[in-house]
JSON list of C-alpha atoms in Angstrom, two decimals:
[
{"chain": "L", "resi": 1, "resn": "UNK", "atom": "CA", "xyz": [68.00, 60.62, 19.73]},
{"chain": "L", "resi": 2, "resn": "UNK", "atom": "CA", "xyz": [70.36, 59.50, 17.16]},
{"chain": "L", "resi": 3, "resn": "UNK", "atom": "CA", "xyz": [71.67, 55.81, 17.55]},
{"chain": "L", "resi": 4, "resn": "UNK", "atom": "CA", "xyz": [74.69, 53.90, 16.31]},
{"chain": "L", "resi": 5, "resn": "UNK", "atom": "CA", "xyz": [72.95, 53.02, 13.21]},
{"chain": "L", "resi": 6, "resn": "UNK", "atom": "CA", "xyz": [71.76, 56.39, 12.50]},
{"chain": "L", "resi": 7, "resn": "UNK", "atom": "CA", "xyz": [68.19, 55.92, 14.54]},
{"chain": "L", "resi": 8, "resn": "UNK", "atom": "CA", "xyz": [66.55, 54.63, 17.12]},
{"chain": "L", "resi": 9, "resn": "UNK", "atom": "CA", "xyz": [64.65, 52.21, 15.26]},
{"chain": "L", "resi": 10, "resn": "UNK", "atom": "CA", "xyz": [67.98, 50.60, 13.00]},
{"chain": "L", "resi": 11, "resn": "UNK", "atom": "CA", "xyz": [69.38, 50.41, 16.47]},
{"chain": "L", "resi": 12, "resn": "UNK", "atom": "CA", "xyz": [66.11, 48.38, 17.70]},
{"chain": "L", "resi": 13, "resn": "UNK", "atom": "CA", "xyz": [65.99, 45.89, 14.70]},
{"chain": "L", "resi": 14, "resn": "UNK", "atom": "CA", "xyz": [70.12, 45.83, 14.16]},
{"chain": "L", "resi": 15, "resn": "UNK", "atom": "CA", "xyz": [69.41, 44.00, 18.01]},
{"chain": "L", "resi": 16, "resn": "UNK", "atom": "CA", "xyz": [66.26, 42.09, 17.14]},
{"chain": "L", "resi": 17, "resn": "UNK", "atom": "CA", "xyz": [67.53, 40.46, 14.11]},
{"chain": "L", "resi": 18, "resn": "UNK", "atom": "CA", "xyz": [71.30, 39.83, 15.78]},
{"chain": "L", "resi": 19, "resn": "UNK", "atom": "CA", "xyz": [69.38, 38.01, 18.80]},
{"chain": "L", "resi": 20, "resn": "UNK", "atom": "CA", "xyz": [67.09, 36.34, 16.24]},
{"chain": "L", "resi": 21, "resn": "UNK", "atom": "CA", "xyz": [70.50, 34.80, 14.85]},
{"chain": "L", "resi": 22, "resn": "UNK", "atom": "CA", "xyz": [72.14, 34.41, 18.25]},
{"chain": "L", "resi": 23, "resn": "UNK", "atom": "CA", "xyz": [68.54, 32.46, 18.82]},
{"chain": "L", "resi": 24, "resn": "UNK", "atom": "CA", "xyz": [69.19, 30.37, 16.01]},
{"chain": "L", "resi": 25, "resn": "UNK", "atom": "CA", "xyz": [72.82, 29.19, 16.17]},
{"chain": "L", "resi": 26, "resn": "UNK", "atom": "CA", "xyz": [72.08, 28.34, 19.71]},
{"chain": "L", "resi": 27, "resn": "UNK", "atom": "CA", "xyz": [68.92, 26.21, 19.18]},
{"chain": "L", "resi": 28, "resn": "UNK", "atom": "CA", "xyz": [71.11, 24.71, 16.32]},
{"chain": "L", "resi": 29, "resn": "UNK", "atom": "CA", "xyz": [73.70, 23.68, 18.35]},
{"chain": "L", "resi": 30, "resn": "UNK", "atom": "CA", "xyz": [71.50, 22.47, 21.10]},
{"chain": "L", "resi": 31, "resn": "UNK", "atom": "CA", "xyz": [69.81, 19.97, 18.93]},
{"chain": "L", "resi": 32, "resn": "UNK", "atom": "CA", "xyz": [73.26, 18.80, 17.08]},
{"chain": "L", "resi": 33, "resn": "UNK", "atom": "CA", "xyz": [74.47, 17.82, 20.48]},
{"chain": "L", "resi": 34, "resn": "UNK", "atom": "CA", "xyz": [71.36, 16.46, 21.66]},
{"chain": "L", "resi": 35, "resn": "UNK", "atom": "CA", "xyz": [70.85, 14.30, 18.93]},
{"chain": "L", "resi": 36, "resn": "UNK", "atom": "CA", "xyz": [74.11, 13.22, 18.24]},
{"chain": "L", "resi": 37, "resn": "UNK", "atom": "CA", "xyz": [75.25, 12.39, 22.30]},
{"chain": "L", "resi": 38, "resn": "UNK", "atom": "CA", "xyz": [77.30, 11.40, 22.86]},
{"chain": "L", "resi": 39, "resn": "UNK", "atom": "CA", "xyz": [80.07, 14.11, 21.47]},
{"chain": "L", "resi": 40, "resn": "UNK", "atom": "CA", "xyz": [83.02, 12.77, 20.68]},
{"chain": "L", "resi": 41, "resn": "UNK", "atom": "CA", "xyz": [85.93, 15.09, 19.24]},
{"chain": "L", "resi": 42, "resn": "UNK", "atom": "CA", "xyz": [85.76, 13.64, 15.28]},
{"chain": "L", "resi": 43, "resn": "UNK", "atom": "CA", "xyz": [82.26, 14.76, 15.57]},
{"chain": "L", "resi": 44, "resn": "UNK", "atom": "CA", "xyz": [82.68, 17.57, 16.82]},
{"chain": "L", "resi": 45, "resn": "UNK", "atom": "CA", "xyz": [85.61, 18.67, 14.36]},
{"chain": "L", "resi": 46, "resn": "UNK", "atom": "CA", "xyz": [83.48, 17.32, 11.65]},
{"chain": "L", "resi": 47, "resn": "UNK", "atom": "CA", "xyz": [80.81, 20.01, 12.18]},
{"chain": "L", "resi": 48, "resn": "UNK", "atom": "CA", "xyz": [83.07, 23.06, 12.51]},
{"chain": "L", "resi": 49, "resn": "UNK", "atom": "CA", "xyz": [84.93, 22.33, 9.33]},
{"chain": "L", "resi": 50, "resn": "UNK", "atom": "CA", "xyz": [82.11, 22.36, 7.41]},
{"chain": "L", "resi": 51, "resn": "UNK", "atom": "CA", "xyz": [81.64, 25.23, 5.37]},
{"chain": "L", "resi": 52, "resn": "UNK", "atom": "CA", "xyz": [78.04, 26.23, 5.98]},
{"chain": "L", "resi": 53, "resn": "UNK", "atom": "CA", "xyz": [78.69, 25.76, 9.79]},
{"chain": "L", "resi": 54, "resn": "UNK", "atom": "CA", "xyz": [81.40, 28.24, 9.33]},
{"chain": "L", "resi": 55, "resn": "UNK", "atom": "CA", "xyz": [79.57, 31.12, 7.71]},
{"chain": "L", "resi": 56, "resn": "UNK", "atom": "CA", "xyz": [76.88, 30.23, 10.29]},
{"chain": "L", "resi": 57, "resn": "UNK", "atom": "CA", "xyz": [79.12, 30.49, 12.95]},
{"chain": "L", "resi": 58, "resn": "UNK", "atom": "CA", "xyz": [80.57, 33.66, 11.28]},
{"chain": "L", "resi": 59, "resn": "UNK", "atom": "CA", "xyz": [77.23, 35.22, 11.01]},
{"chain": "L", "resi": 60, "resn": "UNK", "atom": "CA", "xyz": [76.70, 34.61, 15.21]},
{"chain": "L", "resi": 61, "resn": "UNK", "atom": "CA", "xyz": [80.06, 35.71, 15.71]},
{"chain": "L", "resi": 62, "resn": "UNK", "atom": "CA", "xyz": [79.67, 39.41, 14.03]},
{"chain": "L", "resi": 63, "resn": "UNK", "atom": "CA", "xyz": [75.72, 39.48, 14.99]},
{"chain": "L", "resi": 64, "resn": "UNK", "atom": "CA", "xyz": [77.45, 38.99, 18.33]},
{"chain": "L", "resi": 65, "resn": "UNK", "atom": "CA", "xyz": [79.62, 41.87, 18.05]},
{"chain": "L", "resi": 66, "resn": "UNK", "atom": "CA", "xyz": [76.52, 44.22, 16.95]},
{"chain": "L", "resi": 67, "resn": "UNK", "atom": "CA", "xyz": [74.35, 42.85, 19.80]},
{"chain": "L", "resi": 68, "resn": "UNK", "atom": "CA", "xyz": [77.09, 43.57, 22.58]},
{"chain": "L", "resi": 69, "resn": "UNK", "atom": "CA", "xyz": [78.34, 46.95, 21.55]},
{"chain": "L", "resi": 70, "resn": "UNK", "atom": "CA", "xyz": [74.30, 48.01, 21.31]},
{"chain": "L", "resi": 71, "resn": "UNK", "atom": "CA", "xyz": [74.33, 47.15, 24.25]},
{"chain": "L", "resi": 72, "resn": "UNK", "atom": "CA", "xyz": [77.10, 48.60, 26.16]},
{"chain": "L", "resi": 73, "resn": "UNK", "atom": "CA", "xyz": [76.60, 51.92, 24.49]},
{"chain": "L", "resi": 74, "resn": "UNK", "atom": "CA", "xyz": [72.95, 51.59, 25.70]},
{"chain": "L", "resi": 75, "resn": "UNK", "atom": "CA", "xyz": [74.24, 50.90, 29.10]},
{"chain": "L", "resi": 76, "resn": "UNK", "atom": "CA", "xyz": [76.80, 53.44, 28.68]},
{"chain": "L", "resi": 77, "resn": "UNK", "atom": "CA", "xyz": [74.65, 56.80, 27.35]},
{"chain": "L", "resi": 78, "resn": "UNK", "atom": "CA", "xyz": [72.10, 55.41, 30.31]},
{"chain": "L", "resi": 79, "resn": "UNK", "atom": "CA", "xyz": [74.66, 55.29, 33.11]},
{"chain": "L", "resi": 80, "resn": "UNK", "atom": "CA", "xyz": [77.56, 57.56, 32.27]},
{"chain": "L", "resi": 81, "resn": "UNK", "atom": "CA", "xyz": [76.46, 60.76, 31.80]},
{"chain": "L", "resi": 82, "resn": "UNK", "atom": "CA", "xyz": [76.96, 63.95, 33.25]},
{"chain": "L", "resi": 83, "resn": "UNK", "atom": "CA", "xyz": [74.14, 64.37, 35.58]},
{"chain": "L", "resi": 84, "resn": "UNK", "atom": "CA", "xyz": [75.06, 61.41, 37.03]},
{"chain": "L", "resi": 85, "resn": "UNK", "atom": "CA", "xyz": [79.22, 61.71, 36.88]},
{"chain": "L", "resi": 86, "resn": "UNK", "atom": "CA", "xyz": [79.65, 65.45, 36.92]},
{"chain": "L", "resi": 87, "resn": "UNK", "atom": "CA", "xyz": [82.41, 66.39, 34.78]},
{"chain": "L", "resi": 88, "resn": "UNK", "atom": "CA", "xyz": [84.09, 63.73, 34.16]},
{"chain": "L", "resi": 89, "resn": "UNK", "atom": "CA", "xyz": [80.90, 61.70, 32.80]},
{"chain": "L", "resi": 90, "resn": "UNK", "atom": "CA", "xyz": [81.80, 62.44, 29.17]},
{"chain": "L", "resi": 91, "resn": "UNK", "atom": "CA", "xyz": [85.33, 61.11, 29.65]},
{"chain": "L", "resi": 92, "resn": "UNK", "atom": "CA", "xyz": [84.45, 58.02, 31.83]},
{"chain": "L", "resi": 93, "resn": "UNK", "atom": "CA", "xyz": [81.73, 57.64, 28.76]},
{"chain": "L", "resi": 94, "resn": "UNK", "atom": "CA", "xyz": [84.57, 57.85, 26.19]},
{"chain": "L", "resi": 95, "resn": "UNK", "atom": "CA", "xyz": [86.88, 55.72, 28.02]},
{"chain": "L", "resi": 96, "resn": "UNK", "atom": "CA", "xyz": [84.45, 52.94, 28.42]},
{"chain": "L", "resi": 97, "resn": "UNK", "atom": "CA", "xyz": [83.10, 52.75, 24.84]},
{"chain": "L", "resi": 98, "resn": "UNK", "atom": "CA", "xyz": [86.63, 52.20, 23.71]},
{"chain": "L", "resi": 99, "resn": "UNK", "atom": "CA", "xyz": [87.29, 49.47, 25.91]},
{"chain": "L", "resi": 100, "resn": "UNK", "atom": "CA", "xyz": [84.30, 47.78, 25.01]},
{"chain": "L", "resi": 101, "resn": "UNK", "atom": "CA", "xyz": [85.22, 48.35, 21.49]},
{"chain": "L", "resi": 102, "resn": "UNK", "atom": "CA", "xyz": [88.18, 46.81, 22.23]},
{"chain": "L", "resi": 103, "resn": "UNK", "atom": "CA", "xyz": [87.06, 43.78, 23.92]},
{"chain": "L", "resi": 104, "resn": "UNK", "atom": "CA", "xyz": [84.05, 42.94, 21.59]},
{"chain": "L", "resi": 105, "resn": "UNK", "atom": "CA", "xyz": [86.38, 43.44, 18.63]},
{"chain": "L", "resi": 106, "resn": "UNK", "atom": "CA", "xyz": [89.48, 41.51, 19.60]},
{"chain": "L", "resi": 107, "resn": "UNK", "atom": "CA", "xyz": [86.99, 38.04, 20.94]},
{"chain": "L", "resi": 108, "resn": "UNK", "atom": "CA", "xyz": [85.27, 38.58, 17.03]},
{"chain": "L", "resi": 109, "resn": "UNK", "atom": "CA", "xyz": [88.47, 38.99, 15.63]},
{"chain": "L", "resi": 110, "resn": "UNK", "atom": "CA", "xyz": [89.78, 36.28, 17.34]},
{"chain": "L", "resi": 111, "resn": "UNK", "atom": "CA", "xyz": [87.14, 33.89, 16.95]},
{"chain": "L", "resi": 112, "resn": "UNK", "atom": "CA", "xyz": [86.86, 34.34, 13.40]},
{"chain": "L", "resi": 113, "resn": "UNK", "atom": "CA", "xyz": [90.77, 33.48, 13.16]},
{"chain": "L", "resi": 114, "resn": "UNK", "atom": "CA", "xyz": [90.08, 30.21, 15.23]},
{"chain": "L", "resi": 115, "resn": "UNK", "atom": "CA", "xyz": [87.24, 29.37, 12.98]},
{"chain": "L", "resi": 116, "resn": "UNK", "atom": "CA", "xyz": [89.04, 29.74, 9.49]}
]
């Protein structure tokens, strides 16, 4: 079965290494606010306007957007098919991928332009 990436097995490490980053921003973030409690909002700003944390936080925010729409098309070739929706499945199918397209592009988008 051919996969967003071209195979089954881009597909499978396009997810393992976006989670392995999702992994690591959130660990990150865990111990800055751990060790540095209690948060105030200078701190806080302090962190996201530095430039590292910014291409880190760019980096989770598009491995986000690969993680989720894996995901959802996953759920979506799964689910919405046409042995289980009759005729319609493929349409249904269609109609869902684009609003999850939609969705996980405008929150990147978004984010990014709240981060720079």
């Amino acid at each position: 079965m051919k996969g967003i990436f071209g195979s089954g097995t881009n597909d499978f490490l396009a997810v393992r290494i976006s989670s392995l980053i999702l992994l690591s921003y959130f660990l990150y973030l865990t111990f800055f606010v751990i060790s540095n409690a209690p948060i105030n909002f200078d701190l806080w700003n302090g962190l996201f306007e530095n430039v590292v944390m910014k291409i880190f936080t760019t980096l989770f925010l598009l491995s986000f957007g690969i993680h989720t729409w894996i995901g959802t098309w996953a759920i979506g070739s799964d689910y919405l098919t046409l042995a289980r929706l009759g005729g319609m499945g493929l349409n249904i199918n269609k109609f869902y991928r684009m609003v999850c397209a939609l969705i996980i592009s405008c929150v990147t988008v978004w984010s990014l332009l709240i981060i720079w």
